[in-house]
Amino acid sequence: MKVPRVKLPGARGQEEITHVSLWIDTYDDIFSGFDPRSFSERALSDDFIMQVRKVSKEIRTKISVLKLLVPAGTQHTEHERMIRKRLQNYFYNMYQQLYEEYRSVKVRGVYFTISGLSLMIIASYLSYLNLADFYTSLLLVLSEPGGWFLFWTGLDHLVTFSRSQKNEMDFYTRMSNVHVEFGAYGSGSQ
């Protein structure tokens, strides 16, 4: 699928606008078929989100316009207004949710790493003192593996989350400020 790229006029800092168009048969294609509520409350279809994600993978830049094409003569302005608002809110809210999750995992990773280093420093100091009583030995035995565990778990949090969630985070980052438009296809449309 060829994706048109349009440059906005301007003397400096021209912004590239990427349009993505998807054909849908009805407005119901956007929403879950198992949810009987109105468009303002219905859950979005996993198939629709997957299709948007699939198309966006082909495009490495931020998607500025998502154009949904419905059959000519079936357009309904009020439905389109509601759907536009729902999609924009969905993409923005998912971005916010993933960002908060990303931040909390990173903070937890830093705390674990610092705690692990602290326990290893304590274990090193106890080993340096070379005290022979039971409680010091017990503290040394507990703090050495605990320190290593917390240190490596913290580093794992810092590295693994970003790798496992990167694609999803990239998708919602690029879609968070998307402008949703509607158009028609079929007889009598352009």
Short mmCIF file of N, CA and C in Angstrom, two decimals:
data_model
loop_
_atom_site.label_atom_id
_atom_site.label_comp_id
_atom_site.label_asym_id
_atom_site.label_seq_id
_atom_site.Cartn_x
_atom_site.Cartn_y
_atom_site.Cartn_z
N MET A 1 0.85 -1.17 0.00
CA MET A 1 0.00 0.00 0.00
C MET A 1 0.90 1.23 0.00
N LYS A 2 0.64 2.11 -0.92
CA LYS A 2 1.41 3.35 -1.01
C LYS A 2 0.84 4.38 -0.05
N VAL A 3 1.71 4.98 0.72
CA VAL A 3 1.29 5.97 1.71
C VAL A 3 1.70 7.35 1.23
N PRO A 4 0.72 8.24 1.00
CA PRO A 4 1.08 9.58 0.55
C PRO A 4 1.69 10.40 1.68
N ARG A 5 2.69 11.17 1.37
CA ARG A 5 3.32 12.06 2.33
C ARG A 5 3.20 13.47 1.79
N VAL A 6 2.71 14.36 2.59
CA VAL A 6 2.46 15.72 2.17
C VAL A 6 3.24 16.67 3.06
N LYS A 7 3.89 17.64 2.47
CA LYS A 7 4.61 18.66 3.24
C LYS A 7 3.71 19.86 3.44
N LEU A 8 3.62 20.31 4.66
CA LEU A 8 2.87 21.53 4.94
C LEU A 8 3.70 22.72 4.50
N PRO A 9 3.06 23.73 3.93
CA PRO A 9 3.82 24.91 3.53
C PRO A 9 4.33 25.66 4.75
N GLY A 10 5.50 26.21 4.63
CA GLY A 10 6.08 26.98 5.72
C GLY A 10 7.53 27.26 5.42
N ALA A 11 8.04 28.35 5.91
CA ALA A 11 9.40 28.74 5.60
C ALA A 11 10.42 27.81 6.24
N ARG A 12 10.22 27.46 7.49
CA ARG A 12 11.17 26.60 8.16
C ARG A 12 10.42 25.55 8.95
N GLY A 13 11.09 24.46 9.20
CA GLY A 13 10.50 23.39 9.99
C GLY A 13 9.28 22.77 9.33
N GLN A 14 9.38 22.51 8.04
CA GLN A 14 8.24 21.91 7.36
C GLN A 14 7.93 20.56 7.99
N GLU A 15 6.66 20.36 8.31
CA GLU A 15 6.23 19.15 8.97
C GLU A 15 5.67 18.19 7.94
N GLU A 16 6.08 16.95 8.02
CA GLU A 16 5.61 15.95 7.09
C GLU A 16 4.33 15.32 7.64
N ILE A 17 3.30 15.28 6.81
CA ILE A 17 2.04 14.69 7.22
C ILE A 17 1.89 13.35 6.51
N THR A 18 1.68 12.29 7.27
CA THR A 18 1.48 10.98 6.70
C THR A 18 0.02 10.60 6.83
N HIS A 19 -0.59 10.30 5.69
CA HIS A 19 -1.99 9.88 5.66
C HIS A 19 -2.05 8.36 5.56
N VAL A 20 -2.94 7.76 6.33
CA VAL A 20 -3.22 6.33 6.24
C VAL A 20 -4.71 6.20 6.01
N SER A 21 -5.08 5.44 4.97
CA SER A 21 -6.49 5.24 4.66
C SER A 21 -6.86 3.78 4.82
N LEU A 22 -8.01 3.53 5.42
CA LEU A 22 -8.54 2.17 5.58
C LEU A 22 -9.98 2.14 5.10
N TRP A 23 -10.34 1.09 4.39
CA TRP A 23 -11.72 0.90 3.97
C TRP A 23 -12.46 0.12 5.04
N ILE A 24 -13.65 0.56 5.36
CA ILE A 24 -14.52 -0.20 6.26
C ILE A 24 -15.88 -0.32 5.59
N ASP A 25 -16.58 -1.42 5.83
CA ASP A 25 -17.90 -1.62 5.23
C ASP A 25 -18.97 -0.85 5.97
N THR A 26 -18.86 -0.84 7.29
CA THR A 26 -19.82 -0.10 8.13
C THR A 26 -19.05 0.47 9.32
N TYR A 27 -19.67 1.36 10.03
CA TYR A 27 -19.05 1.90 11.24
C TYR A 27 -18.86 0.80 12.28
N ASP A 28 -19.68 -0.23 12.22
CA ASP A 28 -19.57 -1.34 13.17
C ASP A 28 -18.23 -2.07 13.06
N ASP A 29 -17.56 -1.97 11.91
CA ASP A 29 -16.26 -2.63 11.75
C ASP A 29 -15.22 -2.08 12.72
N ILE A 30 -15.42 -0.89 13.21
CA ILE A 30 -14.47 -0.26 14.13
C ILE A 30 -14.63 -0.79 15.55
N PHE A 31 -15.82 -1.29 15.85
CA PHE A 31 -16.15 -1.69 17.22
C PHE A 31 -16.32 -3.19 17.35
N SER A 32 -16.25 -3.67 18.58
CA SER A 32 -16.41 -5.09 18.87
C SER A 32 -17.81 -5.55 18.50
N GLY A 33 -17.88 -6.69 17.83
CA GLY A 33 -19.16 -7.26 17.45
C GLY A 33 -19.90 -7.87 18.62
N PHE A 34 -19.25 -8.02 19.74
CA PHE A 34 -19.86 -8.64 20.92
C PHE A 34 -20.42 -7.62 21.89
N ASP A 35 -20.25 -6.36 21.58
CA ASP A 35 -20.66 -5.28 22.48
C ASP A 35 -21.87 -4.57 21.89
N PRO A 36 -23.06 -4.71 22.50
CA PRO A 36 -24.28 -4.13 21.92
C PRO A 36 -24.50 -2.65 22.25
N ARG A 37 -23.60 -2.03 23.00
CA ARG A 37 -23.80 -0.64 23.41
C ARG A 37 -23.65 0.32 22.22
N SER A 38 -23.95 1.59 22.48
CA SER A 38 -23.86 2.61 21.43
C SER A 38 -22.39 2.92 21.13
N PHE A 39 -22.14 3.64 20.02
CA PHE A 39 -20.78 3.98 19.61
C PHE A 39 -20.02 4.74 20.69
N SER A 40 -20.73 5.49 21.51
CA SER A 40 -20.05 6.28 22.53
C SER A 40 -19.51 5.43 23.68
N GLU A 41 -19.98 4.17 23.78
CA GLU A 41 -19.57 3.31 24.90
C GLU A 41 -18.92 2.00 24.46
N ARG A 42 -19.10 1.60 23.22
CA ARG A 42 -18.63 0.29 22.76
C ARG A 42 -17.11 0.17 22.78
N ALA A 43 -16.68 -1.05 23.02
CA ALA A 43 -15.25 -1.34 22.97
C ALA A 43 -14.80 -1.39 21.51
N LEU A 44 -13.58 -0.93 21.27
CA LEU A 44 -13.04 -0.97 19.91
C LEU A 44 -12.70 -2.40 19.53
N SER A 45 -12.82 -2.70 18.26
CA SER A 45 -12.55 -4.04 17.75
C SER A 45 -11.05 -4.32 17.75
N ASP A 46 -10.69 -5.49 18.26
CA ASP A 46 -9.29 -5.90 18.22
C ASP A 46 -8.81 -6.03 16.78
N ASP A 47 -9.69 -6.50 15.89
CA ASP A 47 -9.33 -6.64 14.48
C ASP A 47 -9.02 -5.28 13.85
N PHE A 48 -9.83 -4.29 14.18
CA PHE A 48 -9.60 -2.95 13.65
C PHE A 48 -8.27 -2.39 14.15
N ILE A 49 -8.02 -2.50 15.45
CA ILE A 49 -6.76 -2.00 16.02
C ILE A 49 -5.57 -2.75 15.42
N MET A 50 -5.72 -4.07 15.23
CA MET A 50 -4.65 -4.86 14.63
C MET A 50 -4.36 -4.40 13.19
N GLN A 51 -5.42 -4.07 12.45
CA GLN A 51 -5.23 -3.61 11.08
C GLN A 51 -4.53 -2.25 11.05
N VAL A 52 -4.92 -1.36 11.94
CA VAL A 52 -4.25 -0.05 12.03
C VAL A 52 -2.79 -0.25 12.41
N ARG A 53 -2.54 -1.17 13.34
CA ARG A 53 -1.16 -1.46 13.76
C ARG A 53 -0.34 -2.03 12.60
N LYS A 54 -0.97 -2.92 11.83
CA LYS A 54 -0.28 -3.55 10.69
C LYS A 54 0.11 -2.50 9.65
N VAL A 55 -0.81 -1.60 9.34
CA VAL A 55 -0.52 -0.55 8.37
C VAL A 55 0.54 0.40 8.92
N SER A 56 0.48 0.70 10.20
CA SER A 56 1.44 1.65 10.78
C SER A 56 2.85 1.07 10.85
N LYS A 57 2.99 -0.26 10.87
CA LYS A 57 4.32 -0.87 10.89
C LYS A 57 5.08 -0.57 9.60
N GLU A 58 4.34 -0.41 8.51
CA GLU A 58 4.97 -0.12 7.22
C GLU A 58 5.49 1.31 7.17
N ILE A 59 5.01 2.15 8.07
CA ILE A 59 5.36 3.57 8.08
C ILE A 59 6.18 3.84 9.33
N ARG A 60 7.37 4.36 9.17
CA ARG A 60 8.22 4.60 10.33
C ARG A 60 8.03 5.99 10.93
N THR A 61 7.35 6.88 10.20
CA THR A 61 7.13 8.23 10.73
C THR A 61 5.82 8.27 11.51
N LYS A 62 5.60 9.38 12.16
CA LYS A 62 4.36 9.58 12.91
C LYS A 62 3.20 9.70 11.92
N ILE A 63 2.11 9.02 12.23
CA ILE A 63 0.93 9.09 11.38
C ILE A 63 0.11 10.30 11.81
N SER A 64 -0.11 11.21 10.88
CA SER A 64 -0.82 12.44 11.20
C SER A 64 -2.32 12.33 10.95
N VAL A 65 -2.70 11.60 9.89
CA VAL A 65 -4.11 11.51 9.52
C VAL A 65 -4.47 10.05 9.29
N LEU A 66 -5.51 9.60 9.98
CA LEU A 66 -6.10 8.28 9.76
C LEU A 66 -7.44 8.52 9.08
N LYS A 67 -7.52 8.14 7.80
CA LYS A 67 -8.74 8.38 7.03
C LYS A 67 -9.48 7.06 6.88
N LEU A 68 -10.71 7.04 7.37
CA LEU A 68 -11.56 5.86 7.28
C LEU A 68 -12.55 6.07 6.15
N LEU A 69 -12.53 5.16 5.19
CA LEU A 69 -13.39 5.27 4.02
C LEU A 69 -14.58 4.33 4.17
N VAL A 70 -15.78 4.89 4.11
CA VAL A 70 -17.02 4.11 4.20
C VAL A 70 -17.72 4.15 2.85
N PRO A 71 -18.60 3.19 2.57
CA PRO A 71 -19.31 3.21 1.28
C PRO A 71 -20.09 4.51 1.09
N ALA A 72 -20.08 5.00 -0.15
CA ALA A 72 -20.80 6.23 -0.47
C ALA A 72 -22.27 6.06 -0.12
N GLY A 73 -22.84 7.09 0.47
CA GLY A 73 -24.25 7.07 0.83
C GLY A 73 -24.54 6.52 2.22
N THR A 74 -23.53 5.99 2.91
CA THR A 74 -23.76 5.44 4.25
C THR A 74 -23.17 6.32 5.34
N GLN A 75 -22.61 7.45 4.95
CA GLN A 75 -21.98 8.33 5.95
C GLN A 75 -23.03 8.98 6.84
N HIS A 76 -22.66 9.09 8.11
CA HIS A 76 -23.53 9.70 9.11
C HIS A 76 -22.66 10.62 9.96
N THR A 77 -22.85 11.92 9.83
CA THR A 77 -21.98 12.91 10.45
C THR A 77 -21.90 12.77 11.97
N GLU A 78 -23.01 12.50 12.62
CA GLU A 78 -23.02 12.38 14.08
C GLU A 78 -22.22 11.16 14.53
N HIS A 79 -22.39 10.03 13.82
CA HIS A 79 -21.60 8.83 14.15
C HIS A 79 -20.11 9.11 13.95
N GLU A 80 -19.77 9.78 12.87
CA GLU A 80 -18.37 10.07 12.57
C GLU A 80 -17.75 10.96 13.64
N ARG A 81 -18.50 11.94 14.12
CA ARG A 81 -18.00 12.81 15.18
C ARG A 81 -17.71 12.00 16.44
N MET A 82 -18.64 11.12 16.80
CA MET A 82 -18.48 10.29 17.99
C MET A 82 -17.30 9.32 17.83
N ILE A 83 -17.21 8.69 16.67
CA ILE A 83 -16.13 7.73 16.42
C ILE A 83 -14.78 8.43 16.42
N ARG A 84 -14.71 9.60 15.81
CA ARG A 84 -13.47 10.38 15.77
C ARG A 84 -12.98 10.64 17.20
N LYS A 85 -13.89 11.09 18.04
CA LYS A 85 -13.55 11.39 19.43
C LYS A 85 -13.11 10.12 20.17
N ARG A 86 -13.83 9.02 19.96
CA ARG A 86 -13.49 7.76 20.62
C ARG A 86 -12.11 7.26 20.22
N LEU A 87 -11.81 7.30 18.92
CA LEU A 87 -10.51 6.81 18.45
C LEU A 87 -9.37 7.69 18.97
N GLN A 88 -9.54 8.98 18.91
CA GLN A 88 -8.49 9.88 19.40
C GLN A 88 -8.27 9.68 20.89
N ASN A 89 -9.34 9.54 21.65
CA ASN A 89 -9.21 9.29 23.09
C ASN A 89 -8.56 7.94 23.36
N TYR A 90 -8.95 6.92 22.60
CA TYR A 90 -8.40 5.59 22.79
C TYR A 90 -6.88 5.60 22.59
N PHE A 91 -6.43 6.14 21.46
CA PHE A 91 -4.99 6.14 21.18
C PHE A 91 -4.22 6.95 22.22
N TYR A 92 -4.75 8.09 22.61
CA TYR A 92 -4.08 8.92 23.60
C TYR A 92 -4.06 8.23 24.97
N ASN A 93 -5.18 7.65 25.38
CA ASN A 93 -5.25 6.99 26.68
C ASN A 93 -4.34 5.76 26.74
N MET A 94 -4.28 5.00 25.65
CA MET A 94 -3.39 3.84 25.63
C MET A 94 -1.93 4.29 25.71
N TYR A 95 -1.60 5.37 25.03
CA TYR A 95 -0.25 5.91 25.11
C TYR A 95 0.07 6.31 26.55
N GLN A 96 -0.85 7.04 27.19
CA GLN A 96 -0.64 7.48 28.57
C GLN A 96 -0.46 6.28 29.51
N GLN A 97 -1.31 5.27 29.33
CA GLN A 97 -1.24 4.07 30.17
C GLN A 97 0.09 3.35 30.01
N LEU A 98 0.52 3.16 28.76
CA LEU A 98 1.80 2.49 28.53
C LEU A 98 2.98 3.32 29.04
N TYR A 99 2.89 4.63 28.88
CA TYR A 99 3.97 5.49 29.36
C TYR A 99 4.09 5.41 30.88
N GLU A 100 2.96 5.44 31.58
CA GLU A 100 2.98 5.33 33.05
C GLU A 100 3.54 3.98 33.48
N GLU A 101 3.13 2.92 32.79
CA GLU A 101 3.65 1.58 33.11
C GLU A 101 5.16 1.53 32.86
N TYR A 102 5.59 2.09 31.75
CA TYR A 102 7.01 2.14 31.40
C TYR A 102 7.80 2.89 32.47
N ARG A 103 7.28 4.05 32.88
CA ARG A 103 7.95 4.84 33.91
C ARG A 103 8.04 4.11 35.24
N SER A 104 6.94 3.46 35.65
CA SER A 104 6.95 2.78 36.95
C SER A 104 7.91 1.59 36.94
N VAL A 105 8.00 0.88 35.82
CA VAL A 105 8.94 -0.24 35.74
C VAL A 105 10.38 0.27 35.77
N LYS A 106 10.64 1.37 35.10
CA LYS A 106 12.00 1.94 35.13
C LYS A 106 12.37 2.40 36.54
N VAL A 107 11.45 3.06 37.23
CA VAL A 107 11.72 3.52 38.60
C VAL A 107 11.96 2.32 39.51
N ARG A 108 11.13 1.28 39.37
CA ARG A 108 11.32 0.07 40.17
C ARG A 108 12.67 -0.56 39.87
N GLY A 109 13.07 -0.56 38.60
CA GLY A 109 14.38 -1.10 38.22
C GLY A 109 15.52 -0.34 38.87
N VAL A 110 15.41 0.97 38.91
CA VAL A 110 16.45 1.79 39.55
C VAL A 110 16.50 1.49 41.05
N TYR A 111 15.33 1.41 41.70
CA TYR A 111 15.31 1.10 43.13
C TYR A 111 15.91 -0.27 43.42
N PHE A 112 15.56 -1.27 42.62
CA PHE A 112 16.11 -2.61 42.82
C PHE A 112 17.63 -2.60 42.65
N THR A 113 18.10 -1.93 41.62
CA THR A 113 19.54 -1.89 41.35
C THR A 113 20.29 -1.20 42.49
N ILE A 114 19.78 -0.08 42.94
CA ILE A 114 20.43 0.64 44.05
C ILE A 114 20.37 -0.18 45.34
N SER A 115 19.24 -0.84 45.60
CA SER A 115 19.13 -1.70 46.79
C SER A 115 20.11 -2.85 46.71
N GLY A 116 20.23 -3.45 45.55
CA GLY A 116 21.19 -4.55 45.37
C GLY A 116 22.61 -4.11 45.60
N LEU A 117 22.96 -2.96 45.04
CA LEU A 117 24.31 -2.42 45.26
C LEU A 117 24.55 -2.13 46.73
N SER A 118 23.55 -1.60 47.40
CA SER A 118 23.68 -1.31 48.84
C SER A 118 23.92 -2.58 49.64
N LEU A 119 23.16 -3.63 49.34
CA LEU A 119 23.36 -4.91 50.05
C LEU A 119 24.74 -5.49 49.76
N MET A 120 25.22 -5.35 48.53
CA MET A 120 26.55 -5.87 48.20
C MET A 120 27.64 -5.08 48.93
N ILE A 121 27.43 -3.78 49.08
CA ILE A 121 28.40 -2.96 49.82
C ILE A 121 28.41 -3.37 51.29
N ILE A 122 27.22 -3.61 51.85
CA ILE A 122 27.13 -4.07 53.25
C ILE A 122 27.82 -5.42 53.40
N ALA A 123 27.58 -6.33 52.45
CA ALA A 123 28.21 -7.65 52.51
C ALA A 123 29.73 -7.52 52.41
N SER A 124 30.19 -6.65 51.55
CA SER A 124 31.65 -6.44 51.41
C SER A 124 32.24 -5.88 52.70
N TYR A 125 31.55 -4.95 53.31
CA TYR A 125 32.03 -4.35 54.56
C TYR A 125 32.07 -5.40 55.68
N LEU A 126 31.01 -6.22 55.78
CA LEU A 126 31.00 -7.27 56.80
C LEU A 126 32.11 -8.28 56.57
N SER A 127 32.37 -8.59 55.31
CA SER A 127 33.45 -9.51 54.99
C SER A 127 34.81 -8.89 55.35
N TYR A 128 34.94 -7.60 55.12
CA TYR A 128 36.18 -6.88 55.44
C TYR A 128 36.44 -6.87 56.95
N LEU A 129 35.35 -6.72 57.75
CA LEU A 129 35.51 -6.69 59.20
C LEU A 129 35.98 -8.03 59.75
N ASN A 130 35.66 -9.10 59.04
CA ASN A 130 36.08 -10.45 59.41
C ASN A 130 35.65 -10.82 60.83
N LEU A 131 34.41 -10.45 61.18
CA LEU A 131 33.86 -10.80 62.48
C LEU A 131 33.38 -12.25 62.45
N ALA A 132 33.52 -12.94 63.58
CA ALA A 132 33.24 -14.37 63.60
C ALA A 132 31.97 -14.74 64.35
N ASP A 133 31.14 -13.80 64.73
CA ASP A 133 29.94 -14.19 65.46
C ASP A 133 28.83 -14.64 64.49
N PHE A 134 27.86 -15.35 65.04
CA PHE A 134 26.80 -15.98 64.24
C PHE A 134 25.96 -14.95 63.48
N TYR A 135 25.55 -13.90 64.12
CA TYR A 135 24.64 -12.92 63.49
C TYR A 135 25.31 -12.17 62.33
N THR A 136 26.58 -11.89 62.47
CA THR A 136 27.30 -11.23 61.38
C THR A 136 27.43 -12.17 60.19
N SER A 137 27.73 -13.45 60.48
CA SER A 137 27.81 -14.44 59.41
C SER A 137 26.47 -14.62 58.72
N LEU A 138 25.38 -14.65 59.51
CA LEU A 138 24.04 -14.78 58.94
C LEU A 138 23.71 -13.59 58.05
N LEU A 139 24.02 -12.39 58.53
CA LEU A 139 23.77 -11.19 57.74
C LEU A 139 24.58 -11.20 56.44
N LEU A 140 25.80 -11.67 56.51
CA LEU A 140 26.64 -11.77 55.32
C LEU A 140 26.07 -12.78 54.33
N VAL A 141 25.64 -13.93 54.84
CA VAL A 141 25.07 -14.98 53.98
C VAL A 141 23.78 -14.50 53.31
N LEU A 142 22.98 -13.71 54.01
CA LEU A 142 21.72 -13.22 53.43
C LEU A 142 21.93 -12.03 52.48
N SER A 143 22.88 -11.16 52.81
CA SER A 143 23.02 -9.94 52.01
C SER A 143 23.76 -10.16 50.69
N GLU A 144 24.66 -11.13 50.62
CA GLU A 144 25.38 -11.36 49.36
C GLU A 144 24.44 -11.82 48.23
N PRO A 145 23.71 -12.93 48.40
CA PRO A 145 22.83 -13.34 47.29
C PRO A 145 21.66 -12.37 47.09
N GLY A 146 21.19 -11.78 48.20
CA GLY A 146 20.10 -10.80 48.08
C GLY A 146 20.54 -9.59 47.27
N GLY A 147 21.76 -9.15 47.50
CA GLY A 147 22.30 -8.02 46.76
C GLY A 147 22.43 -8.32 45.28
N TRP A 148 22.99 -9.50 44.98
CA TRP A 148 23.11 -9.87 43.57
C TRP A 148 21.75 -10.02 42.92
N PHE A 149 20.81 -10.63 43.62
CA PHE A 149 19.47 -10.82 43.06
C PHE A 149 18.81 -9.47 42.75
N LEU A 150 18.82 -8.57 43.72
CA LEU A 150 18.20 -7.26 43.50
C LEU A 150 18.91 -6.47 42.39
N PHE A 151 20.22 -6.55 42.36
CA PHE A 151 20.98 -5.84 41.35
C PHE A 151 20.60 -6.31 39.94
N TRP A 152 20.63 -7.64 39.72
CA TRP A 152 20.33 -8.16 38.38
C TRP A 152 18.85 -8.05 38.03
N THR A 153 17.98 -8.17 39.02
CA THR A 153 16.55 -7.98 38.75
C THR A 153 16.28 -6.54 38.36
N GLY A 154 16.93 -5.61 39.02
CA GLY A 154 16.79 -4.20 38.66
C GLY A 154 17.26 -3.91 37.25
N LEU A 155 18.42 -4.46 36.89
CA LEU A 155 18.91 -4.28 35.52
C LEU A 155 17.98 -4.94 34.51
N ASP A 156 17.43 -6.08 34.88
CA ASP A 156 16.47 -6.76 34.00
C ASP A 156 15.24 -5.88 33.77
N HIS A 157 14.75 -5.25 34.82
CA HIS A 157 13.61 -4.33 34.67
C HIS A 157 13.96 -3.18 33.73
N LEU A 158 15.17 -2.68 33.85
CA LEU A 158 15.57 -1.54 33.03
C LEU A 158 15.72 -1.90 31.55
N VAL A 159 16.12 -3.13 31.27
CA VAL A 159 16.39 -3.53 29.89
C VAL A 159 15.23 -4.28 29.25
N THR A 160 14.68 -5.27 29.94
CA THR A 160 13.70 -6.16 29.34
C THR A 160 12.39 -5.48 29.02
N PHE A 161 11.86 -4.66 29.89
CA PHE A 161 10.57 -4.02 29.63
C PHE A 161 10.63 -3.20 28.36
N SER A 162 11.68 -2.43 28.22
CA SER A 162 11.76 -1.56 27.04
C SER A 162 11.84 -2.39 25.77
N ARG A 163 12.45 -3.56 25.81
CA ARG A 163 12.53 -4.40 24.63
C ARG A 163 11.20 -5.06 24.33
N SER A 164 10.52 -5.57 25.35
CA SER A 164 9.28 -6.31 25.13
C SER A 164 8.11 -5.41 24.77
N GLN A 165 8.09 -4.19 25.25
CA GLN A 165 6.97 -3.28 24.99
C GLN A 165 7.29 -2.21 23.94
N LYS A 166 8.44 -2.28 23.33
CA LYS A 166 8.87 -1.22 22.42
C LYS A 166 7.92 -1.03 21.25
N ASN A 167 7.52 -2.11 20.59
CA ASN A 167 6.63 -1.98 19.43
C ASN A 167 5.30 -1.36 19.80
N GLU A 168 4.73 -1.82 20.90
CA GLU A 168 3.44 -1.28 21.33
C GLU A 168 3.57 0.19 21.72
N MET A 169 4.62 0.51 22.42
CA MET A 169 4.85 1.90 22.82
C MET A 169 5.05 2.79 21.59
N ASP A 170 5.82 2.31 20.62
CA ASP A 170 6.04 3.07 19.38
C ASP A 170 4.73 3.32 18.65
N PHE A 171 3.90 2.28 18.55
CA PHE A 171 2.62 2.40 17.85
C PHE A 171 1.75 3.48 18.49
N TYR A 172 1.56 3.40 19.79
CA TYR A 172 0.68 4.36 20.45
C TYR A 172 1.30 5.76 20.53
N THR A 173 2.62 5.84 20.54
CA THR A 173 3.27 7.15 20.49
C THR A 173 2.96 7.82 19.15
N ARG A 174 3.09 7.05 18.07
CA ARG A 174 2.83 7.61 16.75
C ARG A 174 1.36 7.91 16.52
N MET A 175 0.47 7.19 17.19
CA MET A 175 -0.97 7.37 16.97
C MET A 175 -1.61 8.31 17.99
N SER A 176 -0.87 8.74 19.00
CA SER A 176 -1.48 9.50 20.11
C SER A 176 -2.08 10.84 19.69
N ASN A 177 -1.55 11.45 18.66
CA ASN A 177 -2.10 12.74 18.20
C ASN A 177 -2.68 12.66 16.80
N VAL A 178 -3.11 11.48 16.41
CA VAL A 178 -3.63 11.29 15.05
C VAL A 178 -4.94 12.05 14.87
N HIS A 179 -5.12 12.59 13.68
CA HIS A 179 -6.38 13.25 13.31
C HIS A 179 -7.18 12.24 12.50
N VAL A 180 -8.40 11.94 12.93
CA VAL A 180 -9.24 10.96 12.24
C VAL A 180 -10.18 11.70 11.30
N GLU A 181 -10.19 11.25 10.04
CA GLU A 181 -11.08 11.81 9.03
C GLU A 181 -11.91 10.68 8.43
N PHE A 182 -13.02 11.07 7.83
CA PHE A 182 -13.87 10.11 7.14
C PHE A 182 -14.02 10.54 5.69
N GLY A 183 -14.15 9.57 4.82
CA GLY A 183 -14.39 9.82 3.41
C GLY A 183 -15.27 8.72 2.86
N ALA A 184 -15.62 8.84 1.59
CA ALA A 184 -16.49 7.85 0.97
C ALA A 184 -15.76 7.16 -0.17
N TYR A 185 -16.14 5.92 -0.43
CA TYR A 185 -15.65 5.21 -1.60
C TYR A 185 -16.84 4.57 -2.29
N GLY A 186 -16.65 4.20 -3.52
CA GLY A 186 -17.73 3.58 -4.28
C GLY A 186 -18.34 4.56 -5.25
N SER A 187 -19.56 4.27 -5.70
CA SER A 187 -20.20 5.08 -6.74
C SER A 187 -20.42 6.51 -6.27
N GLY A 188 -20.04 7.45 -7.12
CA GLY A 188 -20.25 8.87 -6.83
C GLY A 188 -19.21 9.49 -5.93
N SER A 189 -18.17 8.74 -5.53
CA SER A 189 -17.14 9.32 -4.66
C SER A 189 -15.85 9.47 -5.44
N GLN A 190 -14.92 10.21 -4.87
CA GLN A 190 -13.63 10.42 -5.54
C GLN A 190 -12.61 9.47 -5.01
#
